[in-house]
Amino acid sequence: IISLLILYVFLLLNSNYKGIEITLIGFTLNTITIIANKGYMPQDINKLYVVGEKTKAELILQYGHFYNATLMSKNTHLNIFGDRIIIPFLKSLSAVYSIGDVIIVIGICIFIFEYMRNDRAG
C-alpha cells in the first residue's frame, strides 16, 4: 500500500500532463479497492480460468489470496472495481483486468500521444 501511495503522489505531481489526470482516476479506483480489501485486489476466479491462469486461480482458491490478489466474493469490498474484465482480442496479453486498469491504459495512451505530438512540434 505504501508503494501505491508513492505512485499516487507521483501522479498528482505530474497531473498537469495530458492523460495523467485520466490515469490518476483509474489508479485511484484501484488503490481504493486494494485498501478496502486490506492490500489485495479481488479477482474473479472464473475469468482467471477463461484466460488460462489456472495455477493462479488454484492458489487463490487454496490460500484465499495470492501475491496481490484475493478471491472475489460477497466478503470482499468494491467488487465492481475488482479484476473482472477480459479483453479477448489481446491474445498473448490476455488477463483479467479491472476498470481502473482500463482507465489507466487510456490515460497512458493519451499521455504518449500528446508527448509524441508535442515532441514533433517542438
CSV table of C-alpha atoms in Angstrom, one decimal:
chain,number,residue,atom,x,y,z
A,1,ILE,CA,0.0,0.0,0.0
A,2,ILE,CA,2.9,2.3,0.7
A,3,SER,CA,4.2,1.9,-2.8
A,4,LEU,CA,0.8,2.7,-4.2
A,5,LEU,CA,0.7,5.9,-2.2
A,6,ILE,CA,4.1,6.9,-3.5
A,7,LEU,CA,2.9,6.3,-7.1
A,8,TYR,CA,-0.2,8.3,-6.2
A,9,VAL,CA,1.9,11.3,-5.1
A,10,PHE,CA,4.0,11.0,-8.4
A,11,LEU,CA,0.8,11.1,-10.5
A,12,LEU,CA,-0.5,14.1,-8.5
A,13,LEU,CA,2.7,16.0,-9.0
A,14,ASN,CA,2.6,15.2,-12.8
A,15,SER,CA,-1.2,15.7,-13.3
A,16,ASN,CA,-0.5,18.8,-15.5
A,17,TYR,CA,0.4,16.5,-18.4
A,18,LYS,CA,-2.5,15.5,-20.6
A,19,GLY,CA,-3.6,11.9,-19.9
A,20,ILE,CA,-2.1,11.8,-16.4
A,21,GLU,CA,-5.3,13.1,-14.9
A,22,ILE,CA,-7.2,10.2,-16.5
A,23,THR,CA,-4.5,7.7,-15.3
A,24,LEU,CA,-5.0,9.2,-11.8
A,25,ILE,CA,-8.7,8.3,-11.9
A,26,GLY,CA,-8.0,4.7,-12.8
A,27,PHE,CA,-5.2,4.5,-10.3
A,28,THR,CA,-7.4,5.9,-7.6
A,29,LEU,CA,-10.1,3.3,-8.3
A,30,ASN,CA,-7.6,0.5,-8.0
A,31,THR,CA,-6.0,2.0,-4.9
A,32,ILE,CA,-9.3,2.4,-3.1
A,33,THR,CA,-10.3,-1.1,-3.9
A,34,ILE,CA,-7.0,-2.5,-2.7
A,35,ILE,CA,-7.1,-0.6,0.5
A,36,ALA,CA,-10.7,-1.6,1.1
A,37,ASN,CA,-9.6,-5.2,0.8
A,38,LYS,CA,-6.6,-5.0,3.1
A,39,GLY,CA,-3.9,-4.8,0.4
A,40,TYR,CA,-5.5,-7.2,-2.2
A,41,MET,CA,-7.4,-6.8,-5.4
A,42,PRO,CA,-10.5,-9.0,-5.7
A,43,GLN,CA,-10.2,-11.4,-8.6
A,44,ASP,CA,-13.0,-13.2,-10.5
A,45,ILE,CA,-11.8,-16.8,-10.3
A,46,ASN,CA,-13.9,-18.0,-13.2
A,47,LYS,CA,-12.4,-15.4,-15.5
A,48,LEU,CA,-8.9,-16.4,-14.5
A,49,TYR,CA,-9.7,-19.9,-15.7
A,50,VAL,CA,-11.0,-18.5,-19.0
A,51,VAL,CA,-7.8,-16.7,-19.8
A,52,GLY,CA,-5.7,-19.8,-18.8
A,53,GLU,CA,-4.4,-18.6,-15.4
A,54,LYS,CA,-5.3,-22.0,-13.8
A,55,THR,CA,-2.4,-22.0,-11.4
A,56,LYS,CA,-3.1,-18.5,-10.1
A,57,ALA,CA,-6.8,-19.4,-9.7
A,58,GLU,CA,-6.0,-22.6,-7.8
A,59,LEU,CA,-3.5,-20.8,-5.5
A,60,ILE,CA,-6.1,-18.1,-4.7
A,61,LEU,CA,-8.7,-20.8,-4.0
A,62,GLN,CA,-6.3,-22.7,-1.8
A,63,TYR,CA,-4.9,-19.8,0.2
A,64,GLY,CA,-7.6,-17.2,-0.1
A,65,HIS,CA,-5.1,-14.8,-1.8
A,66,PHE,CA,-2.0,-14.9,-3.9
A,67,TYR,CA,0.5,-12.2,-4.5
A,68,ASN,CA,-1.7,-9.0,-4.7
A,69,ALA,CA,-5.0,-10.9,-5.5
A,70,THR,CA,-7.8,-12.2,-3.3
A,71,LEU,CA,-10.8,-14.3,-4.1
A,72,MET,CA,-13.7,-12.1,-5.1
A,73,SER,CA,-16.7,-13.0,-3.0
A,74,LYS,CA,-19.5,-11.4,-1.1
A,75,ASN,CA,-17.0,-10.8,1.7
A,76,THR,CA,-14.7,-8.6,-0.5
A,77,HIS,CA,-15.4,-4.9,-1.0
A,78,LEU,CA,-15.9,-2.9,-4.1
A,79,ASN,CA,-16.1,-6.0,-6.4
A,80,ILE,CA,-17.3,-3.8,-9.2
A,81,PHE,CA,-13.8,-2.3,-9.4
A,82,GLY,CA,-12.0,-5.7,-9.0
A,83,ASP,CA,-10.3,-7.7,-11.7
A,84,ARG,CA,-13.3,-9.0,-13.7
A,85,ILE,CA,-12.8,-7.7,-17.3
A,86,ILE,CA,-11.4,-9.9,-20.1
A,87,ILE,CA,-10.2,-8.4,-23.3
A,88,PRO,CA,-10.2,-11.4,-25.6
A,89,PHE,CA,-8.6,-9.8,-28.7
A,90,LEU,CA,-5.3,-9.3,-26.7
A,91,LYS,CA,-4.5,-13.0,-27.1
A,92,SER,CA,-0.9,-13.1,-25.6
A,93,LEU,CA,-1.7,-10.3,-23.2
A,94,SER,CA,-4.9,-11.9,-22.2
A,95,ALA,CA,-5.5,-11.5,-18.5
A,96,VAL,CA,-8.3,-10.3,-16.1
A,97,TYR,CA,-8.3,-6.5,-15.7
A,98,SER,CA,-10.2,-4.0,-13.5
A,99,ILE,CA,-12.0,-0.9,-14.8
A,100,GLY,CA,-9.2,1.0,-13.1
A,101,ASP,CA,-6.6,-0.8,-15.3
A,102,VAL,CA,-8.6,0.1,-18.5
A,103,ILE,CA,-8.8,3.7,-17.5
A,104,ILE,CA,-5.0,3.8,-16.6
A,105,VAL,CA,-4.2,2.4,-20.1
A,106,ILE,CA,-6.4,5.0,-21.8
A,107,GLY,CA,-4.7,7.8,-19.8
A,108,ILE,CA,-1.2,6.5,-20.6
A,109,CYS,CA,-2.1,6.2,-24.3
A,110,ILE,CA,-3.3,9.8,-24.3
A,111,PHE,CA,-0.1,10.9,-22.5
A,112,ILE,CA,2.1,9.1,-25.0
A,113,PHE,CA,0.2,10.5,-28.0
A,114,GLU,CA,0.4,14.1,-26.6
A,115,TYR,CA,4.0,13.8,-25.7
A,116,MET,CA,4.9,12.4,-29.2
A,117,ARG,CA,2.8,15.1,-30.9
A,118,ASN,CA,4.4,17.9,-28.8
A,119,ASP,CA,7.9,16.4,-29.3
A,120,ARG,CA,7.5,16.6,-33.1
A,121,ALA,CA,6.1,20.1,-32.9
A,122,GLY,CA,8.9,21.3,-30.7
